[in-house]
Coordinates of C-alpha atoms in Angstrom, one line a residue:
M1 CA -32.5 106.6 7.1
T2 CA -36.1 107.7 7.4
S3 CA -38.7 105.4 5.8
E4 CA -42.4 105.8 5.4
A5 CA -44.6 103.6 7.4
L6 CA -46.2 100.7 5.6
W7 CA -49.2 100.8 8.0
Q8 CA -50.5 103.3 10.5
P9 CA -53.1 102.4 13.2
S10 CA -56.2 104.5 12.9
A11 CA -57.3 106.8 15.7
D12 CA -60.1 104.3 16.6
T13 CA -57.6 101.5 16.7
I14 CA -55.4 103.4 19.1
A15 CA -58.3 104.5 21.3
D16 CA -59.7 101.0 21.5
A17 CA -56.4 99.2 22.1
R18 CA -55.8 97.6 25.5
M19 CA -52.3 99.1 25.3
T20 CA -53.8 102.5 25.4
D21 CA -56.1 101.6 28.3
F22 CA -53.1 100.2 30.2
L23 CA -51.1 103.4 29.5
Q24 CA -54.0 105.5 30.9
Q25 CA -54.2 103.3 34.0
V26 CA -50.5 103.8 34.6
N27 CA -50.9 107.5 34.2
T28 CA -53.8 107.6 36.7
A29 CA -52.2 105.2 39.3
K30 CA -48.8 106.9 39.2
G31 CA -49.8 110.6 38.5
L32 CA -47.9 110.6 35.2
A33 CA -48.4 112.0 31.7
L34 CA -47.0 109.3 29.5
A35 CA -48.0 110.2 26.0
N36 CA -47.2 107.2 23.8
Y37 CA -45.8 103.7 23.7
H38 CA -42.2 104.8 23.9
D39 CA -42.9 106.8 27.1
L40 CA -44.7 103.7 28.5
Y41 CA -41.8 101.4 27.6
Q42 CA -39.2 103.6 29.2
W43 CA -41.3 103.9 32.4
S44 CA -41.8 100.1 32.5
V45 CA -38.0 99.5 32.3
D46 CA -37.1 102.2 34.8
N47 CA -39.9 101.2 37.2
D48 CA -39.9 97.4 36.5
E49 CA -41.2 96.4 39.9
S50 CA -44.2 98.7 39.6
F51 CA -44.8 97.6 36.1
W52 CA -44.8 93.8 36.7
S53 CA -47.0 94.3 39.8
M54 CA -49.5 96.3 37.6
I55 CA -49.5 93.6 35.0
W56 CA -50.6 91.1 37.7
D57 CA -53.4 93.4 38.8
Y58 CA -54.5 94.6 35.3
F59 CA -55.1 91.0 34.1
D60 CA -56.6 90.0 37.5
V61 CA -54.3 87.0 37.9
I62 CA -55.9 84.3 40.1
G63 CA -53.6 83.7 43.0
E64 CA -51.8 85.4 45.9
K65 CA -49.3 88.0 44.7
G66 CA -47.5 88.5 48.0
A67 CA -46.0 91.7 49.3
T68 CA -42.5 91.4 47.7
V69 CA -42.2 91.9 44.0
V70 CA -38.5 90.9 43.6
T71 CA -35.4 90.0 45.6
D72 CA -31.8 90.4 44.3
K73 CA -33.2 92.2 41.3
D74 CA -29.8 93.3 40.1
K75 CA -28.4 89.8 40.0
M76 CA -28.4 87.8 36.8
P77 CA -28.8 85.0 37.5
G78 CA -30.1 85.2 41.0
A79 CA -33.1 87.6 40.9
R80 CA -36.3 86.0 42.2
W81 CA -39.6 87.7 41.1
F82 CA -42.7 87.5 43.3
P83 CA -41.0 85.1 45.8
E84 CA -44.1 85.0 48.0
A85 CA -46.7 84.5 45.3
K86 CA -48.9 81.4 45.0
L87 CA -50.9 80.5 41.8
N88 CA -51.9 77.8 39.4
F89 CA -51.2 78.2 35.7
A90 CA -54.1 76.0 34.4
E91 CA -56.5 77.8 36.7
N92 CA -55.7 81.1 35.0
L93 CA -56.2 79.6 31.6
L94 CA -59.5 77.9 32.5
R95 CA -61.0 80.9 34.3
H96 CA -63.7 81.1 31.5
K97 CA -66.3 78.3 31.7
D98 CA -69.0 79.6 29.4
N99 CA -70.3 78.3 26.0
K100 CA -67.9 80.5 23.9
I101 CA -65.8 78.4 21.6
A102 CA -62.3 77.9 23.2
L103 CA -60.7 75.6 20.7
I104 CA -61.1 74.8 17.0
F105 CA -59.0 72.1 15.4
R106 CA -58.4 71.8 11.7
G107 CA -56.4 69.1 10.1
E108 CA -54.8 68.8 6.6
N109 CA -57.1 65.8 5.9
G110 CA -60.2 68.0 6.4
A111 CA -60.9 67.1 10.0
R112 CA -62.6 69.7 12.2
Q113 CA -63.4 69.7 15.9
Q114 CA -64.3 72.3 18.4
L115 CA -64.8 72.7 22.2
T116 CA -66.4 75.4 24.2
Y117 CA -64.7 76.7 27.4
A118 CA -67.2 74.7 29.5
E119 CA -66.4 71.6 27.5
L120 CA -62.7 72.2 27.8
Y121 CA -63.0 72.5 31.6
S122 CA -64.9 69.2 31.7
R123 CA -62.4 67.4 29.5
V124 CA -59.4 68.7 31.6
A125 CA -61.2 67.6 34.8
A126 CA -61.5 64.1 33.4
F127 CA -57.9 63.8 32.3
A128 CA -56.5 65.4 35.5
A129 CA -58.5 62.8 37.4
G130 CA -56.7 60.1 35.4
L131 CA -53.3 61.6 36.1
R132 CA -54.1 61.8 39.8
Q133 CA -55.1 58.2 39.9
Q134 CA -51.8 57.4 38.1
G135 CA -50.0 59.0 41.1
I136 CA -48.9 62.2 39.3
T137 CA -48.2 64.9 41.8
A138 CA -46.5 68.3 41.9
G139 CA -43.1 68.3 40.3
D140 CA -43.6 65.0 38.3
R141 CA -43.0 65.2 34.6
V142 CA -45.6 64.4 31.9
A143 CA -44.3 64.2 28.4
A144 CA -46.2 64.4 25.1
M145 CA -45.2 63.4 21.6
M146 CA -48.3 64.9 20.0
P147 CA -49.7 66.8 17.0
N148 CA -51.1 70.3 17.6
C149 CA -54.5 69.0 18.5
I150 CA -57.2 69.5 21.2
E151 CA -56.0 66.6 23.4
T152 CA -52.5 68.1 23.6
I153 CA -53.9 71.3 25.2
I154 CA -56.1 69.2 27.5
G155 CA -53.1 67.1 28.6
M156 CA -51.0 70.2 29.3
L157 CA -53.8 71.9 31.4
A158 CA -54.5 68.7 33.3
T159 CA -50.8 68.2 34.0
T160 CA -50.3 71.8 35.2
S161 CA -53.5 71.8 37.2
L162 CA -51.8 69.2 39.5
G163 CA -48.6 71.3 39.7
A164 CA -46.8 68.7 37.5
I165 CA -44.4 69.7 34.8
W166 CA -45.3 69.5 31.0
S167 CA -42.9 68.9 28.2
S168 CA -43.8 68.2 24.5
C169 CA -42.5 67.5 21.1
S170 CA -44.1 66.7 17.7
P171 CA -44.6 63.1 16.5
D172 CA -42.2 63.6 13.6
F173 CA -39.2 63.6 15.9
G174 CA -36.9 60.6 15.4
V175 CA -36.4 58.1 18.2
Q176 CA -33.0 59.5 19.2
G177 CA -34.4 63.1 19.2
V178 CA -37.1 62.1 21.6
L179 CA -34.7 60.1 23.9
D180 CA -32.3 63.1 24.0
R181 CA -35.1 65.2 25.3
F182 CA -37.4 63.1 27.4
G183 CA -34.7 60.7 28.5
Q184 CA -33.1 63.6 30.4
I185 CA -36.3 64.6 32.3
E186 CA -37.6 61.1 33.2
P187 CA -41.4 61.5 32.7
K188 CA -43.8 59.2 34.4
V189 CA -46.5 59.4 31.8
L190 CA -46.1 59.7 28.0
I191 CA -49.0 60.9 25.9
T192 CA -48.9 60.1 22.2
V193 CA -51.0 59.2 19.1
D194 CA -51.5 56.2 16.9
G195 CA -50.3 58.1 13.9
Y196 CA -50.4 61.6 12.3
F197 CA -51.0 63.2 8.9
Y198 CA -48.4 65.1 6.9
N199 CA -48.5 66.1 3.2
G200 CA -51.2 63.6 2.3
K201 CA -49.7 60.7 4.2
N202 CA -51.1 58.9 7.3
L203 CA -48.0 57.9 9.2
N204 CA -48.1 55.1 11.9
I205 CA -45.7 55.7 14.9
K206 CA -46.4 52.4 16.8
D207 CA -42.8 51.0 16.4
K208 CA -41.2 54.4 17.3
T209 CA -43.4 54.7 20.4
A210 CA -42.5 51.2 21.5
D211 CA -38.8 51.9 21.1
I212 CA -39.0 55.1 23.1
V213 CA -41.0 53.5 25.9
E214 CA -38.6 50.6 26.2
K215 CA -35.6 53.0 26.4
I216 CA -37.1 55.5 29.0
P217 CA -37.6 53.3 32.1
S218 CA -39.3 56.1 34.1
I219 CA -42.4 55.9 31.9
E220 CA -45.1 54.1 33.9
R221 CA -48.0 54.6 31.6
T222 CA -48.4 55.4 27.9
V223 CA -51.7 57.1 26.9
I224 CA -52.6 56.7 23.2
V225 CA -54.9 59.2 21.4
N226 CA -56.8 57.8 18.4
F227 CA -55.8 60.6 16.0
S228 CA -55.4 59.0 12.6
D229 CA -57.5 55.8 12.9
Q230 CA -54.5 53.5 12.5
Q231 CA -55.5 49.8 12.5
E232 CA -52.3 48.9 14.1
T233 CA -51.4 50.7 17.4
L234 CA -49.2 50.0 20.5
I235 CA -50.4 47.3 22.8
G236 CA -48.9 46.5 26.2
D237 CA -49.6 46.2 29.9
N238 CA -48.9 49.9 30.6
V239 CA -50.6 51.2 27.5
V240 CA -54.0 52.7 27.7
S241 CA -56.3 54.7 25.4
W242 CA -57.1 58.4 26.1
D243 CA -60.7 57.5 26.8
E244 CA -59.8 54.7 29.2
F245 CA -57.3 56.8 31.0
S246 CA -59.7 59.8 31.5
D247 CA -62.2 59.6 34.4
S248 CA -65.4 61.1 33.0
S249 CA -67.1 61.0 36.4
A250 CA -64.7 63.8 37.6
T251 CA -66.4 67.2 37.0
Q252 CA -64.3 69.6 39.1
I253 CA -60.6 70.4 39.1
E254 CA -58.6 70.8 42.3
F255 CA -56.0 73.3 41.2
I256 CA -52.7 72.8 43.2
E257 CA -51.1 76.1 44.1
R258 CA -47.4 76.5 43.1
D259 CA -44.8 79.1 43.9
F260 CA -44.2 81.7 41.2
N261 CA -40.8 80.2 40.4
D262 CA -41.8 76.5 40.5
P263 CA -41.3 74.7 37.2
L264 CA -44.1 74.7 34.7
Y265 CA -42.6 73.7 31.4
I266 CA -39.4 72.0 30.3
M267 CA -38.4 73.1 26.8
F268 CA -35.4 72.2 24.6
S269 CA -32.8 73.9 22.6
S270 CA -32.6 72.8 19.0
G271 CA -29.8 70.4 19.9
T272 CA -27.9 70.4 16.6
T273 CA -24.5 71.0 18.3
G274 CA -25.0 68.5 21.1
V275 CA -27.6 67.1 23.5
P276 CA -30.4 69.6 23.8
K277 CA -30.4 71.9 26.8
C278 CA -33.4 71.3 29.1
I279 CA -34.7 74.8 29.7
V280 CA -37.0 75.0 32.7
H281 CA -39.6 77.8 32.7
G282 CA -41.5 79.0 35.8
T283 CA -45.2 79.1 36.5
G284 CA -45.7 82.8 37.2
G285 CA -43.1 84.3 34.9
T286 CA -44.6 82.4 31.9
L287 CA -48.1 83.5 32.8
L288 CA -47.3 87.2 33.4
Q289 CA -45.2 87.5 30.2
H290 CA -47.8 85.8 28.0
L291 CA -50.6 87.9 29.5
K292 CA -48.6 91.0 28.7
E293 CA -47.8 89.8 25.1
H294 CA -51.3 88.6 24.3
G295 CA -53.3 91.2 26.0
L296 CA -51.2 94.3 25.3
H297 CA -48.8 93.7 22.5
T298 CA -51.2 91.6 20.4
D299 CA -54.4 93.3 21.7
L300 CA -56.2 89.9 22.2
D301 CA -59.5 89.7 23.9
T302 CA -62.6 87.5 24.1
E303 CA -63.7 88.6 20.6
D304 CA -60.5 87.3 18.9
N305 CA -59.6 84.1 17.1
L306 CA -55.9 83.4 17.4
F307 CA -54.1 81.1 15.0
Y308 CA -50.5 80.1 15.0
F309 CA -48.9 77.6 12.6
T310 CA -46.7 75.7 14.9
T311 CA -45.9 72.2 16.1
C312 CA -45.8 71.0 19.8
G313 CA -42.0 70.9 19.6
W314 CA -41.7 74.7 19.2
M315 CA -42.2 77.4 21.9
M316 CA -44.9 79.1 19.8
W317 CA -47.2 76.2 20.7
N318 CA -46.8 77.2 24.4
W319 CA -47.3 80.8 23.5
L320 CA -50.4 80.1 21.5
V321 CA -52.1 78.1 24.3
S322 CA -51.8 81.0 26.7
G323 CA -54.3 82.9 24.6
L324 CA -56.9 81.0 26.6
A325 CA -56.0 83.2 29.6
V326 CA -57.5 86.3 27.9
G327 CA -60.6 84.4 26.7
A328 CA -59.7 84.2 23.0
T329 CA -60.7 81.4 20.7
L330 CA -57.7 79.4 19.5
T331 CA -57.6 77.7 16.1
L332 CA -55.2 74.8 15.9
F333 CA -53.8 73.2 12.7
D334 CA -51.7 70.1 12.2
G335 CA -50.2 68.9 9.0
S336 CA -48.4 70.5 6.1
P337 CA -49.3 74.2 5.5
F338 CA -49.2 73.5 1.7
A339 CA -51.5 70.4 1.8
P340 CA -53.8 69.8 0.1
E341 CA -53.0 73.1 -1.6
P342 CA -50.9 76.3 -0.8
E343 CA -54.0 78.3 0.0
F344 CA -55.4 76.0 2.6
L345 CA -54.5 78.0 5.7
W346 CA -56.2 81.0 4.2
D347 CA -59.3 79.0 3.5
V348 CA -59.2 78.2 7.3
A349 CA -58.7 81.9 8.1
D350 CA -61.9 82.7 6.2
E351 CA -63.9 79.8 7.4
E352 CA -63.1 80.3 11.1
D353 CA -63.0 84.2 11.0
I354 CA -59.4 84.3 12.3
T355 CA -58.4 87.8 13.5
V356 CA -54.7 87.2 14.3
F357 CA -52.8 84.9 12.0
G358 CA -49.4 83.6 13.2
T359 CA -46.8 81.9 11.0
S360 CA -43.1 81.7 10.0
A361 CA -41.1 83.9 7.7
K362 CA -40.3 80.8 5.7
Y363 CA -44.0 80.1 5.1
L364 CA -44.6 83.7 3.7
A365 CA -41.6 83.4 1.5
A366 CA -42.8 80.1 0.1
L367 CA -46.2 81.5 -0.5
E368 CA -44.8 84.4 -2.5
K369 CA -42.5 82.0 -4.5
A370 CA -45.6 79.9 -5.2
G371 CA -47.5 82.9 -6.5
V372 CA -50.2 82.8 -3.9
K373 CA -52.2 86.0 -3.5
P374 CA -54.8 85.6 -0.8
R375 CA -56.0 89.2 -1.3
E376 CA -57.3 88.2 -4.7
S377 CA -58.8 84.8 -3.7
H378 CA -60.0 85.3 -0.1
Q379 CA -62.1 87.7 2.0
L380 CA -60.0 87.8 5.1
E381 CA -62.6 90.2 6.5
K382 CA -61.8 89.7 10.2
L383 CA -58.1 89.5 9.8
R384 CA -56.5 92.4 11.6
S385 CA -53.0 91.2 12.4
I386 CA -50.3 88.8 11.1
L387 CA -47.5 87.7 13.3
T388 CA -44.3 86.1 12.1
T389 CA -41.3 84.5 13.7
G390 CA -38.9 81.6 13.5
S391 CA -36.4 83.4 11.3
V392 CA -35.8 86.9 10.1
L393 CA -38.7 88.4 8.1
P394 CA -37.0 90.2 5.2
P395 CA -38.3 93.6 4.0
E396 CA -39.5 92.0 0.8
S397 CA -41.9 89.9 2.8
F398 CA -43.4 93.0 4.4
D399 CA -44.1 94.2 0.8
Y400 CA -45.6 90.8 -0.1
V401 CA -48.0 90.9 2.9
Y402 CA -49.3 94.4 2.2
R403 CA -49.4 93.9 -1.6
D404 CA -50.8 90.4 -1.8
I405 CA -52.5 89.5 1.5
K406 CA -54.2 92.5 3.0
K407 CA -53.4 96.2 3.1
D408 CA -55.0 97.2 6.3
L409 CA -53.5 95.0 9.0
C410 CA -50.7 95.2 11.6
L411 CA -47.8 93.0 10.5
S412 CA -45.8 92.2 13.6
S413 CA -42.5 90.4 13.2
I414 CA -41.6 89.0 16.6
S415 CA -38.4 87.7 18.0
G416 CA -37.3 86.0 21.3
G417 CA -37.1 82.3 21.6
T418 CA -37.3 79.1 23.6
D419 CA -34.9 80.6 26.1
I420 CA -37.5 83.1 27.4
I421 CA -40.6 81.3 26.0
S422 CA -41.6 84.7 24.7
C423 CA -40.3 87.8 22.9
F424 CA -37.7 90.5 23.4
A425 CA -39.0 92.5 20.4
L426 CA -42.5 92.2 19.0
G427 CA -45.6 94.1 17.8
C428 CA -47.6 96.9 19.2
P429 CA -51.2 97.8 18.0
I430 CA -50.7 101.6 18.6
L431 CA -47.4 101.9 16.6
P432 CA -46.8 102.1 12.9
V433 CA -45.2 99.3 10.9
Y434 CA -41.9 100.1 9.1
R435 CA -40.5 97.9 6.4
G436 CA -38.1 95.3 7.8
E437 CA -38.4 96.3 11.4
L438 CA -39.9 94.8 14.5
Q439 CA -42.2 97.4 15.9
C440 CA -40.8 97.7 19.5
R441 CA -39.0 96.2 22.4
G442 CA -41.3 94.4 24.8
L443 CA -42.6 96.2 27.9
G444 CA -40.6 95.6 31.1
L445 CA -37.6 94.2 29.2
A446 CA -34.4 96.4 29.3
V447 CA -33.4 95.4 25.8
N448 CA -30.3 97.0 24.3
I449 CA -27.7 96.4 21.6
Y450 CA -24.0 96.2 22.6
D451 CA -20.8 96.3 20.6
D452 CA -18.0 93.8 21.2
N453 CA -16.8 95.7 24.2
G454 CA -20.2 95.8 25.9
K455 CA -21.0 99.4 25.1
P456 CA -24.6 100.4 24.0
I457 CA -24.9 101.4 20.3
R458 CA -27.8 102.6 18.2
G459 CA -28.1 102.4 14.4
E460 CA -25.3 99.8 14.3
K461 CA -25.3 96.1 14.4
G462 CA -24.3 94.3 17.6
E463 CA -25.4 91.8 20.3
L464 CA -29.0 91.9 21.5
V465 CA -28.9 92.0 25.4
C466 CA -31.2 92.5 28.3
E467 CA -29.7 94.7 31.0
K468 CA -32.1 93.9 33.8
S469 CA -33.7 90.8 35.2
F470 CA -37.2 89.9 34.2
P471 CA -39.8 87.4 35.5
C472 CA -39.8 84.9 32.5
M473 CA -36.0 84.3 32.8
P474 CA -35.7 80.5 33.0
V475 CA -35.7 78.9 36.4
G476 CA -32.6 77.1 35.2
F477 CA -31.6 74.1 33.2
W478 CA -32.8 70.6 34.2
G479 CA -29.9 68.6 35.7
D480 CA -27.6 71.7 35.9
D481 CA -27.4 71.6 39.7
N482 CA -24.6 74.1 40.1
G483 CA -26.1 76.5 37.4
E484 CA -22.9 76.4 35.3
R485 CA -24.5 75.6 32.0
Y486 CA -27.2 78.2 32.6
F487 CA -24.7 80.9 33.4
N488 CA -22.5 80.1 30.4
A489 CA -25.5 80.1 28.1
Y490 CA -26.5 83.7 28.7
F491 CA -24.4 85.6 31.3
A492 CA -20.7 84.7 30.6
R493 CA -20.3 87.2 27.7
F494 CA -21.3 90.5 29.5
D495 CA -21.3 91.0 33.3
N496 CA -24.7 90.7 34.9
T497 CA -26.3 91.0 31.5
W498 CA -28.4 88.6 29.5
A499 CA -26.7 88.0 26.0
H500 CA -29.4 86.5 23.8
G501 CA -27.3 85.4 20.8
D502 CA -29.0 87.6 18.2
F503 CA -27.2 90.0 15.9
A504 CA -29.4 93.1 15.8
E505 CA -29.7 96.8 15.8
L506 CA -32.0 99.5 17.2
T507 CA -33.5 101.9 14.7
E508 CA -34.5 105.6 14.7
H509 CA -38.1 104.5 15.2
N510 CA -37.2 102.6 18.4
G511 CA -37.8 99.4 16.4
V512 CA -35.5 96.4 16.1
I513 CA -33.9 94.8 13.1
I514 CA -32.6 91.2 13.5
H515 CA -29.7 90.3 11.2
G516 CA -29.5 86.6 12.3
R517 CA -27.9 84.6 15.0
S518 CA -24.6 85.8 16.5
D519 CA -23.1 82.4 16.3
A520 CA -23.8 82.3 12.5
V521 CA -22.4 85.8 11.8
L522 CA -19.9 85.8 8.9
N523 CA -16.6 87.5 9.4
P524 CA -14.7 87.9 6.0
G525 CA -11.7 90.1 6.4
G526 CA -12.8 91.0 10.0
V527 CA -16.1 92.6 8.9
R528 CA -19.2 91.1 10.7
I529 CA -22.1 90.3 8.3
G530 CA -25.5 88.9 9.4
T531 CA -26.6 85.9 7.2
A532 CA -30.1 87.4 6.9
E533 CA -28.6 90.4 5.1
I534 CA -27.5 87.9 2.3
Y535 CA -30.6 85.8 2.3
R536 CA -32.9 88.8 1.7
Q537 CA -31.0 89.6 -1.5
V538 CA -30.5 86.1 -2.8
E539 CA -34.1 85.2 -2.5
K540 CA -35.1 88.2 -4.6
V541 CA -33.7 86.1 -7.5
D542 CA -36.7 84.3 -9.0
Q543 CA -34.9 81.1 -9.7
V544 CA -33.8 80.7 -6.1
L545 CA -36.2 79.0 -3.6
E546 CA -34.0 79.4 -0.5
S547 CA -30.4 79.7 0.5
I548 CA -27.9 79.1 3.3
A549 CA -24.6 81.0 3.9
I550 CA -21.6 80.0 6.0
G551 CA -18.1 81.2 6.7
Q552 CA -15.4 78.7 5.6
Q553 CA -11.9 78.9 7.0
Y554 CA -9.7 79.5 4.0
E555 CA -6.1 80.6 3.5
G556 CA -5.9 82.1 6.9
D557 CA -9.1 84.1 6.6
E558 CA -12.8 83.4 6.3
R559 CA -14.6 83.3 3.0
V560 CA -18.4 83.4 2.5
V561 CA -19.9 80.3 0.8
L562 CA -23.5 80.5 -0.4
F563 CA -25.6 77.4 -1.1
V564 CA -28.8 77.8 -3.1
K565 CA -31.7 75.5 -3.6
L566 CA -33.2 76.4 -7.0
R567 CA -36.6 75.8 -8.6
E568 CA -37.2 72.4 -10.1
G569 CA -35.4 71.9 -13.4
I570 CA -33.1 74.9 -13.0
E571 CA -29.3 74.5 -13.0
L572 CA -26.8 76.9 -11.4
T573 CA -25.1 78.3 -14.5
D574 CA -22.2 80.9 -14.5
E575 CA -24.8 83.4 -15.7
L576 CA -27.1 82.7 -12.8
K577 CA -24.2 83.0 -10.3
Q578 CA -23.4 86.4 -11.8
T579 CA -27.0 87.5 -11.4
I580 CA -27.0 86.4 -7.7
A581 CA -23.7 88.2 -7.1
K582 CA -24.8 91.4 -8.8
T583 CA -28.1 91.4 -6.8
I584 CA -26.2 91.1 -3.6
R585 CA -23.6 93.7 -4.5
A586 CA -26.2 96.2 -5.7
N587 CA -28.4 96.0 -2.6
A588 CA -25.8 95.2 0.1
T589 CA -22.1 95.7 -0.2
P590 CA -19.2 94.0 -2.1
R591 CA -18.2 92.3 1.1
H592 CA -21.5 90.5 1.2
V593 CA -20.9 88.8 -2.2
P594 CA -20.0 85.2 -1.6
A595 CA -16.6 83.9 -2.7
V596 CA -18.3 80.6 -3.8
I597 CA -21.9 79.9 -4.9
L598 CA -22.9 76.3 -5.0
Q599 CA -26.2 74.5 -5.8
V600 CA -27.8 71.9 -3.4
D601 CA -30.9 69.9 -3.7
D602 CA -32.1 70.6 -0.1
I603 CA -31.2 72.7 2.9
P604 CA -31.2 71.2 6.4
R605 CA -33.7 72.5 9.0
T606 CA -34.7 71.8 12.5
I607 CA -38.1 70.2 13.0
S608 CA -39.4 73.6 13.9
G609 CA -38.2 74.9 10.5
K610 CA -35.1 76.9 11.2
I611 CA -32.2 76.5 8.9
V612 CA -29.0 75.3 10.6
E613 CA -25.9 77.2 9.5
L614 CA -23.7 75.7 12.3
A615 CA -24.5 72.2 11.2
V616 CA -23.6 73.0 7.6
R617 CA -20.5 74.8 8.7
N618 CA -19.4 71.7 10.7
V619 CA -19.9 69.4 7.7
V620 CA -18.0 71.7 5.3
H621 CA -15.1 71.7 7.8
G622 CA -15.2 67.9 8.3
E623 CA -16.4 68.2 11.9
P624 CA -19.2 66.1 13.4
V625 CA -22.8 67.1 13.7
K626 CA -23.6 65.8 17.1
N627 CA -27.3 65.4 16.9
T628 CA -28.8 64.9 13.5
D629 CA -32.1 63.7 15.1
A630 CA -32.9 67.3 15.8
L631 CA -33.2 67.8 12.1
A632 CA -36.3 67.4 10.0
N633 CA -34.2 66.3 7.0
P634 CA -30.8 65.2 8.2
E635 CA -30.1 63.5 4.9
A636 CA -29.7 67.1 3.4
L637 CA -26.4 67.4 5.1
E638 CA -24.9 65.1 2.6
H639 CA -25.2 67.7 -0.1
F640 CA -22.6 69.8 1.7
R641 CA -20.1 67.0 2.6
D642 CA -16.7 66.7 0.7
R643 CA -17.5 69.2 -2.0
E644 CA -14.6 69.4 -4.4
E645 CA -15.3 73.1 -5.0
L646 CA -14.5 73.9 -1.3
R647 CA -11.1 72.2 -1.0

């Protein structure tokens, strides 16, 4: 079905884009006549060794590339990209040392700080000296339970400058959630805060920190940042303040070179079905992939101010920080996006001249439900792009952005995940935006859609896969010495092919539509339905704030059960159930209509904001949810337990 583009890049936008410049450089270097993005994409997949080598050169990566681009390229897992390369991640992010603003921090309580690139380098030098004096060397782990503030970025850069491995989560994690993560990787240093702000509250975490430190014996030193001016903070022999730990006499950083595939970050799966997987990402693969995504797909350069609403427990924080490598200014925010008022982040966008505004699909839906129309209340003069991820961005949210936020901007829905610390499908500044579609597959990634038999399909829903190896595949899982867990996570389904776990389709525009997670796909009567297909219809109903759908085993088949959270004071009447059912039937198919619709007071989410269909399904079936500490609101699960209507 052909649809009209919601936005088209102007001729000037296309001409000025770094994507266009890169395409022209490929044509010149290779004697080609690639005419557009789709030509470039196909070339990058067919000639992936040349492509990734050119990415290294185009962004002038600091380090030694080596002569070999990849060994065992056709093995997944097993391929090793740039096996001779030597580089340091932090050195590439700190290459700019001028007086341009590098970081701006805004807090929900009104706090504002900023650092220039020169000041950032000095602060990293001081903290790196403290880590070195603590005995931190290449391969050691430094963990952070931190807000999205300037010190967190300094800590990461200092850690990786030494060749050590960084891992972070946000301070709202429960004790068990932190132990399940950091307990597996045995950090030597823990960086945290006295407290943090959320939704108007100043929350002290002294007792939680003390409990964590006591239960992770590998922690030799705990560094406390005075973030919320708590009167009562952690005291102990191995506890030190940020300022005391930093060595301000150190002015230079000795960057320790690492192999391309040496560990840089340890990140964690959501962990709602068991102990989180410790996903290890490599130094060079992370850098090259982020340079490609920031510089080409997002068109970032030194004139840009990049904002992403994220916590330090979500991969989008790691993605955001890499914007330093292209010399952009980063605006950080910590707190509730609706505090002190729903418009607050748009105030920040105006005040800081943000050019690229990143957020979640949930945030945009909540804004629309709250009746917020930034186009009528804010200038947003510099804003040229909105990025969104975390869950599927429904077509109606595309309408909302162009109607109520800004007409002339590139709305890029992006999708990938913690597994690759980046995106399989994302934006492109030289392509149009179509309603409900991610603009393109990422350069250098052989993304396809398979049916259940492993055959490529187009225009139909299936499994999102990657058919060739790529540099930002994880190094492996921490503690998975024989690689069995890593193999089973991505490669067991289709031979020598990465299966990502998304239910998706390729469109006639060479765009991508994500229909939800494969493991949450509903299967009534043997017909596969993506949960996102239901959510987008249900949330058109004004009385509904949000919803969650699961498949319940029932009388030898599976029936669809829909739970809805309604606006305050509204009850789920038979009339409202009929309205919901009619809306779904009219805009989807009769098979999408739930067999049962029930009201709940809250819907459980991970700390990074993703709804957890599998956890709800387990509760409904009387099965255990193995790790409720991964949830922001685990108490919400009780709304689904032992429901009379589901017996």
